[in-house]
PDB file of C-alpha atoms in Angstrom:
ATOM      1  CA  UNK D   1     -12.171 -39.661 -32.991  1.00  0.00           C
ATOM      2  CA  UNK D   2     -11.880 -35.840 -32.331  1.00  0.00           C
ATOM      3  CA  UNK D   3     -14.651 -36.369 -29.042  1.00  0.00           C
ATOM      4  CA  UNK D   4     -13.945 -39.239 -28.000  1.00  0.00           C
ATOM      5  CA  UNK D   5     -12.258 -39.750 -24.150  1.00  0.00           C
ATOM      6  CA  UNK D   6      -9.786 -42.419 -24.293  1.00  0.00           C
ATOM      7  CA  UNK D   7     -11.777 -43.423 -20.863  1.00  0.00           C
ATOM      8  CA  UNK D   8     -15.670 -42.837 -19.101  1.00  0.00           C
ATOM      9  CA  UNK D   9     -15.970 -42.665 -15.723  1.00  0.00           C
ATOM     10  CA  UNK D  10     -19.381 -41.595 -13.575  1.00  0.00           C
ATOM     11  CA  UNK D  11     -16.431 -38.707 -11.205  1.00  0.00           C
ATOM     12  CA  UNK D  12     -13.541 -38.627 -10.312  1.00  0.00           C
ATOM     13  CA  UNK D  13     -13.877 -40.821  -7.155  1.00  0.00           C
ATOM     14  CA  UNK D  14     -14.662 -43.769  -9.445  1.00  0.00           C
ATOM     15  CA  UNK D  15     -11.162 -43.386 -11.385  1.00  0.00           C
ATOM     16  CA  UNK D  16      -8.250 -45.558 -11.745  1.00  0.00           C
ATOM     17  CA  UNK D  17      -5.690 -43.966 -10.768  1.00  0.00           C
ATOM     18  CA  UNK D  18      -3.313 -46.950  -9.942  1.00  0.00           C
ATOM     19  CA  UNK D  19      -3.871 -48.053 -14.008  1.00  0.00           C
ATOM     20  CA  UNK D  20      -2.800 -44.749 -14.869  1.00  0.00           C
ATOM     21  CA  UNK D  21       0.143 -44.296 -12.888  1.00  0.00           C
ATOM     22  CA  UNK D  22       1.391 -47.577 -14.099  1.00  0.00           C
ATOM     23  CA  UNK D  23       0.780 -46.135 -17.674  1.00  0.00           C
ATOM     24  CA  UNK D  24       3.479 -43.146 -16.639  1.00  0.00           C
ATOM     25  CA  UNK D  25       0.819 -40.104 -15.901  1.00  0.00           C
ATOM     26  CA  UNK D  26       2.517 -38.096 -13.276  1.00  0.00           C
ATOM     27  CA  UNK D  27      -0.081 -34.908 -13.949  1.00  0.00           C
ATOM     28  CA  UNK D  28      -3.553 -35.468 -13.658  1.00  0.00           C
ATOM     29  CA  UNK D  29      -4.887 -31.719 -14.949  1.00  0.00           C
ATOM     30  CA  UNK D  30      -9.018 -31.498 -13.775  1.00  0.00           C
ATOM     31  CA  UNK D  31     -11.187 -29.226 -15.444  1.00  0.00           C
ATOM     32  CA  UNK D  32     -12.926 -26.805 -12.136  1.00  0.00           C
ATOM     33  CA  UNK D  33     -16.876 -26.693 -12.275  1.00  0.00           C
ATOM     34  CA  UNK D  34     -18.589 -29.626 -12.336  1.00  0.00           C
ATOM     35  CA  UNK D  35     -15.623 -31.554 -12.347  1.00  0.00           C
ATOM     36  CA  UNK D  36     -14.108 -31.296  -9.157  1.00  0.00           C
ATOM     37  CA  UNK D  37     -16.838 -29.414  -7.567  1.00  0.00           C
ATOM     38  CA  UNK D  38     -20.400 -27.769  -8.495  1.00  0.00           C
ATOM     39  CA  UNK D  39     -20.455 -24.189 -10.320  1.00  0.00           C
ATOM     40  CA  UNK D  40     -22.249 -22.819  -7.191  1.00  0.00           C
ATOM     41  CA  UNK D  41     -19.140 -23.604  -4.909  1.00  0.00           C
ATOM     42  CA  UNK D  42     -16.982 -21.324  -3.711  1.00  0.00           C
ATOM     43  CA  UNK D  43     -15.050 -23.703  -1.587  1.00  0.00           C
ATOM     44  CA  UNK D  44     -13.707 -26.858  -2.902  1.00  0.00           C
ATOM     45  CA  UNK D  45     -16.356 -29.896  -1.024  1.00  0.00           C
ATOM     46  CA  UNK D  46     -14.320 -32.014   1.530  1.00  0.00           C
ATOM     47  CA  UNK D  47     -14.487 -35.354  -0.457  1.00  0.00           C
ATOM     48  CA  UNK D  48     -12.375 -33.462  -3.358  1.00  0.00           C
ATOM     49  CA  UNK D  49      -9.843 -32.097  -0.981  1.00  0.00           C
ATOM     50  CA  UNK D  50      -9.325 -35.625   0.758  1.00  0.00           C
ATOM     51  CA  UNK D  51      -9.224 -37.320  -2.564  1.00  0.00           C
ATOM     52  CA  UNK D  52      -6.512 -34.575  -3.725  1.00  0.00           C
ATOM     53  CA  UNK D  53      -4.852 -34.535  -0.969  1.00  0.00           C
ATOM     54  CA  UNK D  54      -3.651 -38.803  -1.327  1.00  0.00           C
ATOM     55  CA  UNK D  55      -3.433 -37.971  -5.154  1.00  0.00           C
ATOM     56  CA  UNK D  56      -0.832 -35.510  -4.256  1.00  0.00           C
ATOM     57  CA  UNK D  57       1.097 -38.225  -2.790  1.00  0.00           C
ATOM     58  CA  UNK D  58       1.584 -39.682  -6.927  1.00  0.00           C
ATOM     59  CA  UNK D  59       0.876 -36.974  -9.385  1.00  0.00           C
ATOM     60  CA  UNK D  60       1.132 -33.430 -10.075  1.00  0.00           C
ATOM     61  CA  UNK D  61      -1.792 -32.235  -9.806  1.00  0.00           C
ATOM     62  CA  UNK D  62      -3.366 -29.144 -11.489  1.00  0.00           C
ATOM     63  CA  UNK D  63      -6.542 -27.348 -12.741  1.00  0.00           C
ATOM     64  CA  UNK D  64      -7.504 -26.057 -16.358  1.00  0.00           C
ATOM     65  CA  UNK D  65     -10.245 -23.758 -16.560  1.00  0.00           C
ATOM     66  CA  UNK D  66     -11.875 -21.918 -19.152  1.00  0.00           C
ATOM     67  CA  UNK D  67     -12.865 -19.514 -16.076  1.00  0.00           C
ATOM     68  CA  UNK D  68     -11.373 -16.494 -14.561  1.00  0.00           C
ATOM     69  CA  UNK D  69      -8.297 -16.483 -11.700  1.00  0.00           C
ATOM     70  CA  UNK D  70     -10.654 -15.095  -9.080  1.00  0.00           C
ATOM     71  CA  UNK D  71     -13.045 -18.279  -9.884  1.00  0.00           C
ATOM     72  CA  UNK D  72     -10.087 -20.380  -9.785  1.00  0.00           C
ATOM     73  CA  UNK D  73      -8.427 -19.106  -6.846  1.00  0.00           C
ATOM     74  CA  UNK D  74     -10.042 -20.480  -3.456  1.00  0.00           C
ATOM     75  CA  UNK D  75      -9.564 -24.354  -5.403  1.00  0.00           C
ATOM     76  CA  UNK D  76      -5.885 -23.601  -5.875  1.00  0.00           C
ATOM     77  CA  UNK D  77      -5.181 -22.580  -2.287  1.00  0.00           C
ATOM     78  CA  UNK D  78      -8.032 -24.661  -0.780  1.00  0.00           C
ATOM     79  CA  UNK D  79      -6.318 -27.636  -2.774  1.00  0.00           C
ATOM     80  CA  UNK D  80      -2.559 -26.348  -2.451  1.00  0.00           C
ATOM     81  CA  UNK D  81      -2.170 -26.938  -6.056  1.00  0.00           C
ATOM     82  CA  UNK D  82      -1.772 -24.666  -9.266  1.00  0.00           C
ATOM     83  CA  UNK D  83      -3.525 -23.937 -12.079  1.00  0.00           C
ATOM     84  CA  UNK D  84      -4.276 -22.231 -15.367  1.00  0.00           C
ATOM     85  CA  UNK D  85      -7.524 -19.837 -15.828  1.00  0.00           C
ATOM     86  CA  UNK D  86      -8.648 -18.426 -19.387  1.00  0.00           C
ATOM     87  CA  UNK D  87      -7.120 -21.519 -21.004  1.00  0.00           C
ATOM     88  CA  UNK D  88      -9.834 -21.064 -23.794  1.00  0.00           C
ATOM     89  CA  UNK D  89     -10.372 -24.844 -24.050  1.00  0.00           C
ATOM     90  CA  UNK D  90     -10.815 -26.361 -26.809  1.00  0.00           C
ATOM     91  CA  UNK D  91      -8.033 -24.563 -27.734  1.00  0.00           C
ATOM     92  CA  UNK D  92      -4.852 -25.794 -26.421  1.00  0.00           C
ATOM     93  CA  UNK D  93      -3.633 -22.783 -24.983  1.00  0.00           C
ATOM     94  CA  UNK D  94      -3.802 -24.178 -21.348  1.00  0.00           C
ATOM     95  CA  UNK D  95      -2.593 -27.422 -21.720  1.00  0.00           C
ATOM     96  CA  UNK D  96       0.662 -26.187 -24.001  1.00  0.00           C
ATOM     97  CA  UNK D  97       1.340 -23.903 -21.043  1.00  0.00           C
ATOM     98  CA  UNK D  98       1.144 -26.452 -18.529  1.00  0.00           C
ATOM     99  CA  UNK D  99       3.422 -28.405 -20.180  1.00  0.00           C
ATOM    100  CA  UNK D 100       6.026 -26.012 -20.719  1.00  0.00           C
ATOM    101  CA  UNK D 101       5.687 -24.424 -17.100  1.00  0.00           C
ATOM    102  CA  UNK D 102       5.912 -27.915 -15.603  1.00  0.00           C
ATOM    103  CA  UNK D 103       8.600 -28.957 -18.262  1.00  0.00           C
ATOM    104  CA  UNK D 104       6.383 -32.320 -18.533  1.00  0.00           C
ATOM    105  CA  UNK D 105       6.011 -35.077 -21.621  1.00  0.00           C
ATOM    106  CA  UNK D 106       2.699 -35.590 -23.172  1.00  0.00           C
ATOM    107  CA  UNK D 107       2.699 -39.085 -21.956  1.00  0.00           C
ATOM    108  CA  UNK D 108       2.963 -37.772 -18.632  1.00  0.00           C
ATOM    109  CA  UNK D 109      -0.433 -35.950 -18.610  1.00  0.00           C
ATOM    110  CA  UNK D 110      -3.911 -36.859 -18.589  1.00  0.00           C
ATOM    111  CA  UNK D 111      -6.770 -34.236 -18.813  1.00  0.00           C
ATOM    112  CA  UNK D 112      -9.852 -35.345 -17.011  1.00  0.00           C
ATOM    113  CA  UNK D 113     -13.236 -33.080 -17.649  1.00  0.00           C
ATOM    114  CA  UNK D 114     -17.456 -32.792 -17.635  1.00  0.00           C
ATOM    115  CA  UNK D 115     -17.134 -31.364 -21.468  1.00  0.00           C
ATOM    116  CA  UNK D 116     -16.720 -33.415 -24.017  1.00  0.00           C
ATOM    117  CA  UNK D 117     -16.250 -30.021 -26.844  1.00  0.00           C
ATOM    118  CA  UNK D 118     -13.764 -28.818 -24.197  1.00  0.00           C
ATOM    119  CA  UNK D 119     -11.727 -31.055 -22.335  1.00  0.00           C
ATOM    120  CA  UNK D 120     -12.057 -34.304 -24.302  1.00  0.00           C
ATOM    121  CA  UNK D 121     -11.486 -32.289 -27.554  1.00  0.00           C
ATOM    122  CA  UNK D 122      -8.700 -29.861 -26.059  1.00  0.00           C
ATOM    123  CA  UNK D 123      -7.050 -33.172 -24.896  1.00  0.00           C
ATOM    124  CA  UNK D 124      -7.349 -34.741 -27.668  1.00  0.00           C
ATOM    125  CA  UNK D 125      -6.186 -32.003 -29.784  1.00  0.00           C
ATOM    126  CA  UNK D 126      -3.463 -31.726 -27.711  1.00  0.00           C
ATOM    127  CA  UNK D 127      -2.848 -35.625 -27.741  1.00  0.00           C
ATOM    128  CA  UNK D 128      -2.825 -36.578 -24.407  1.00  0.00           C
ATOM    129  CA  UNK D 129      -4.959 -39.034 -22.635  1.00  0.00           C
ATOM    130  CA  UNK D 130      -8.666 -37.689 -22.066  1.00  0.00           C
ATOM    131  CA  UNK D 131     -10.985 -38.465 -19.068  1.00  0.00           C
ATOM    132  CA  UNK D 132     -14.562 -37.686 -19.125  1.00  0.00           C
ATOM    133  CA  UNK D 133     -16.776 -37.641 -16.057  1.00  0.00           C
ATOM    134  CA  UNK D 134     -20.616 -36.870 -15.774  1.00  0.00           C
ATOM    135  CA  UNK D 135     -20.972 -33.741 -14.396  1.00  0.00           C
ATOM    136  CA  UNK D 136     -21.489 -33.043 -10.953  1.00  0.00           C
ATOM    137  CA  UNK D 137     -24.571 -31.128 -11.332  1.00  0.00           C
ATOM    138  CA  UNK D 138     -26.729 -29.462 -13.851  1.00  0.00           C
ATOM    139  CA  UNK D 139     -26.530 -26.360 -13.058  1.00  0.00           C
ATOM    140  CA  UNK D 140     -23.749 -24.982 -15.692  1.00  0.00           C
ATOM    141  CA  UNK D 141     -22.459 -21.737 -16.964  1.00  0.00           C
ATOM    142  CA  UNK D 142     -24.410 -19.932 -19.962  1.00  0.00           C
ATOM    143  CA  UNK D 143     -21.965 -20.181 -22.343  1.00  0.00           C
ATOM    144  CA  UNK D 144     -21.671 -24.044 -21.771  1.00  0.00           C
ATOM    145  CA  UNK D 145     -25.807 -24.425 -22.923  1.00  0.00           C
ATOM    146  CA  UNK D 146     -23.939 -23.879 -26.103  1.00  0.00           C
ATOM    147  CA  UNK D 147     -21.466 -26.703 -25.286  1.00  0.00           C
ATOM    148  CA  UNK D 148     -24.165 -29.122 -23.906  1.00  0.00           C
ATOM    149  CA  UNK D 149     -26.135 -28.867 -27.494  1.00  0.00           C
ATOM    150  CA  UNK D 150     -23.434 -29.830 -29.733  1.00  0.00           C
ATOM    151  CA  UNK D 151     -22.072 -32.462 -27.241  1.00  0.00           C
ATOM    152  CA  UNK D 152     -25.624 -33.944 -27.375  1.00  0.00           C
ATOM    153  CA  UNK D 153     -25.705 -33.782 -30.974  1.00  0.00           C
ATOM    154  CA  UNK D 154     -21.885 -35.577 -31.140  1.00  0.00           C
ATOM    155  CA  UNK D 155     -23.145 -38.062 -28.271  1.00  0.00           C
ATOM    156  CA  UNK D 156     -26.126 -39.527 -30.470  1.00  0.00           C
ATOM    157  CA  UNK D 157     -23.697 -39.464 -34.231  1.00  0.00           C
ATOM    158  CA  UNK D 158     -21.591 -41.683 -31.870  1.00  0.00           C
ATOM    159  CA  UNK D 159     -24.359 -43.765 -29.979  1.00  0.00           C
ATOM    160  CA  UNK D 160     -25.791 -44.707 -33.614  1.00  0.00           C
ATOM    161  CA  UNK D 161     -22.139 -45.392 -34.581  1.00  0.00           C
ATOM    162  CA  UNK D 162     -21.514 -47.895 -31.244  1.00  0.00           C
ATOM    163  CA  UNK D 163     -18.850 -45.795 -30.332  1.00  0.00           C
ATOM    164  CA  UNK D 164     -20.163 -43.846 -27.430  1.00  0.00           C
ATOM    165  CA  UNK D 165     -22.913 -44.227 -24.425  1.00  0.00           C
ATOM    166  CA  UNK D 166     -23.534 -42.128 -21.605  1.00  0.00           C
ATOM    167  CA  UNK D 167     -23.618 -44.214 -19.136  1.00  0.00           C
ATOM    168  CA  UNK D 168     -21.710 -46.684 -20.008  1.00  0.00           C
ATOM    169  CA  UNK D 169     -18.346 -46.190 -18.603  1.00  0.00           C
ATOM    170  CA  UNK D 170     -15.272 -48.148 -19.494  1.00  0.00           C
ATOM    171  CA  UNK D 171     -11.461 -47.792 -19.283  1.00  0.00           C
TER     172      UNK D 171
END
């Protein structure tokens, strides 16, 4: 299953993090807009921060955008964390170099994302656990219209299949 997250959550506030810690993830790697915050912030919102901040405590924890530096940047030093821009997901540019720079085992990471023909399938691709979230808002970048078709295409092959809901999260 190429699109399929190995778990559904409604954010990232609603994750387990103590199941997947037990599991061996010691990088949790967050896609940026409408993952961790909405594409109109500029500023990372204070629920993210506080929740990064205890994460910090466990796990490595990074960003992998498709986006530019400059988009990335106040998140990385708002956050104190780092991060890869341009990482061209669903390739898996971004996730091989986070894995080399951090010198880290596939086991060890988890990719956790709004995009199902980015993050699940870069994830996947890359085969490490996969995460996928709702998205924070609707409001999304013009290239990811694109995205949201053939997602919603994949979404209803799988709903007619019984292998996939939105909406109906599970672990």
């Amino acid at each position: 299953m190429r699109f399929k997250p190995t778990r559904y959550y409604k954010d990232i506030y609603h994750i387990d993090y103590d199941k997947l810690k037990e599991e061996g993830v010691t990088c949790l790697i967050y896609d940026l807009d409408n993952t961790l915050g909405l594409i109109s912030n500029d500023k990372c919102p204070k629920k993210t921060k506080d929740l990064i901040k205890r994460l910090k405590k466990d796990f490595l924890v990074l960003i992998c955008s498709n986006n530019t530096r400059s988009r990335i940047e106040s998140y990385l030093k708002d956050l104190g964390i780092g991060g890869v821009s341009w990482s061209f997901k669903p390739s898996i540019f971004g996730l091989s170099r986070i894995k080399k720079n951090y010198s880290l085992k596939k086991k060890e990471m988890v990719i956790i994302g709004d995009q199902i023909v980015t993050d699940i399938f870069a994830g996947n691709r890359f085969r490490i656990k996969t995460i996928l979230v709702d998205p924070l808002g609707e409001k999304d970048m013009k290239i990811t219209f694109l995205n949201r078709k053939i997602e919603n295409a994949i979404v209803k092959k799988y709903m007619r299949k019984g292998i996939f809901e939105r909406g109906k999260y599970y672990e």
